[in-house]
PDB file of C-alpha atoms in Angstrom:
ATOM      1  CA  LYS A   4       3.863 -15.914  -5.129  1.00 83.00           C
ATOM      2  CA  ILE A   5       0.672 -15.974  -3.051  1.00 89.00           C
ATOM      3  CA  LEU A   6       1.495 -12.598  -1.507  1.00 88.00           C
ATOM      4  CA  ASP A   7       2.296 -11.132  -4.929  1.00 89.00           C
ATOM      5  CA  ASP A   8      -1.058 -12.381  -6.243  1.00 92.00           C
ATOM      6  CA  ALA A   9      -2.792 -10.845  -3.235  1.00 93.00           C
ATOM      7  CA  ILE A  10      -1.034  -7.506  -3.759  1.00 93.00           C
ATOM      8  CA  ASN A  11      -1.866  -7.543  -7.465  1.00 93.00           C
ATOM      9  CA  SER A  12      -5.538  -8.072  -6.615  1.00 94.00           C
ATOM     10  CA  LEU A  13      -5.682  -4.806  -4.638  1.00 96.00           C
ATOM     11  CA  PRO A  14      -7.268  -1.669  -6.087  1.00 96.00           C
ATOM     12  CA  SER A  15      -4.499   0.484  -7.570  1.00 95.00           C
ATOM     13  CA  LYS A  16      -4.686   3.215  -4.906  1.00 94.00           C
ATOM     14  CA  TYR A  17      -3.915   0.639  -2.200  1.00 97.00           C
ATOM     15  CA  LYS A  18      -1.528  -1.453  -4.271  1.00 97.00           C
ATOM     16  CA  GLN A  19       0.673   1.545  -5.035  1.00 97.00           C
ATOM     17  CA  VAL A  20       1.286   2.486  -1.395  1.00 98.00           C
ATOM     18  CA  ILE A  21       1.639  -1.141  -0.225  1.00 96.00           C
ATOM     19  CA  VAL A  22       4.312  -1.809  -2.865  1.00 96.00           C
ATOM     20  CA  LEU A  23       6.223   1.351  -1.972  1.00 97.00           C
ATOM     21  CA  ARG A  24       6.016   0.612   1.755  1.00 96.00           C
ATOM     22  CA  HIS A  25       6.776  -3.104   1.811  1.00 92.00           C
ATOM     23  CA  LYS A  26       8.746  -3.859  -1.350  1.00 92.00           C
ATOM     24  CA  HIS A  27      10.731  -0.623  -1.528  1.00 96.00           C
ATOM     25  CA  ASP A  28      10.924   0.031   2.250  1.00 96.00           C
ATOM     26  CA  LYS A  29       9.745   3.630   1.922  1.00 97.00           C
ATOM     27  CA  GLU A  30       8.658   5.612   4.960  1.00 97.00           C
ATOM     28  CA  TYR A  31       5.159   7.094   5.095  1.00 98.00           C
ATOM     29  CA  ASP A  32       6.427  10.630   4.514  1.00 97.00           C
ATOM     30  CA  GLU A  33       8.499   9.502   1.506  1.00 98.00           C
ATOM     31  CA  ILE A  34       5.434   7.856  -0.039  1.00 98.00           C
ATOM     32  CA  SER A  35       3.406  10.992   0.656  1.00 98.00           C
ATOM     33  CA  LYS A  36       5.909  13.194  -1.167  1.00 98.00           C
ATOM     34  CA  GLU A  37       6.464  10.743  -4.034  1.00 97.00           C
ATOM     35  CA  LEU A  38       2.743  10.320  -4.748  1.00 97.00           C
ATOM     36  CA  ASN A  39       1.812  13.900  -3.823  1.00 98.00           C
ATOM     37  CA  LEU A  40      -0.773  12.651  -1.321  1.00 98.00           C
ATOM     38  CA  PRO A  41      -1.486  13.892   2.203  1.00 98.00           C
ATOM     39  CA  LEU A  42       0.224  11.809   4.892  1.00 98.00           C
ATOM     40  CA  GLY A  43      -3.138  10.824   6.393  1.00 98.00           C
ATOM     41  CA  THR A  44      -4.296   9.478   3.035  1.00 98.00           C
ATOM     42  CA  VAL A  45      -1.148   7.375   2.697  1.00 98.00           C
ATOM     43  CA  LYS A  46      -1.659   5.925   6.182  1.00 98.00           C
ATOM     44  CA  ALA A  47      -5.320   5.187   5.465  1.00 98.00           C
ATOM     45  CA  HIS A  48      -4.519   3.505   2.139  1.00 98.00           C
ATOM     46  CA  ILE A  49      -1.872   1.324   3.770  1.00 97.00           C
ATOM     47  CA  PHE A  50      -4.267   0.393   6.575  1.00 98.00           C
ATOM     48  CA  ARG A  51      -7.099  -0.468   4.180  1.00 97.00           C
ATOM     49  CA  GLY A  52      -4.748  -2.261   1.804  1.00 96.00           C
ATOM     50  CA  ARG A  53      -3.483  -4.440   4.656  1.00 96.00           C
ATOM     51  CA  GLU A  54      -7.065  -5.218   5.683  1.00 96.00           C
ATOM     52  CA  LEU A  55      -7.839  -6.374   2.137  1.00 95.00           C
ATOM     53  CA  LEU A  56      -4.654  -8.464   2.050  1.00 94.00           C
ATOM     54  CA  ASN A  57      -5.666 -10.152   5.307  1.00 94.00           C
ATOM     55  CA  LYS A  58      -9.031 -11.056   3.790  1.00 92.00           C
ATOM     56  CA  TYR A  59      -7.338 -12.377   0.641  1.00 89.00           C
ATOM     57  CA  LEU A  60      -4.858 -14.483   2.615  1.00 86.00           C
TER      58      LEU A  60
END
């Protein structure tokens, strides 16, 4: 519940990749293709999303 609240508090661009990575167990390249984003952008969004989650928790 606490983690779900933290994820829901993320900006949508970070939330989307975090959910795909951690709830749906997608690989970075799968997320990149699914969202039509460069791989580097996906990695950066996951990194920044995790940083925000750490601050929230």
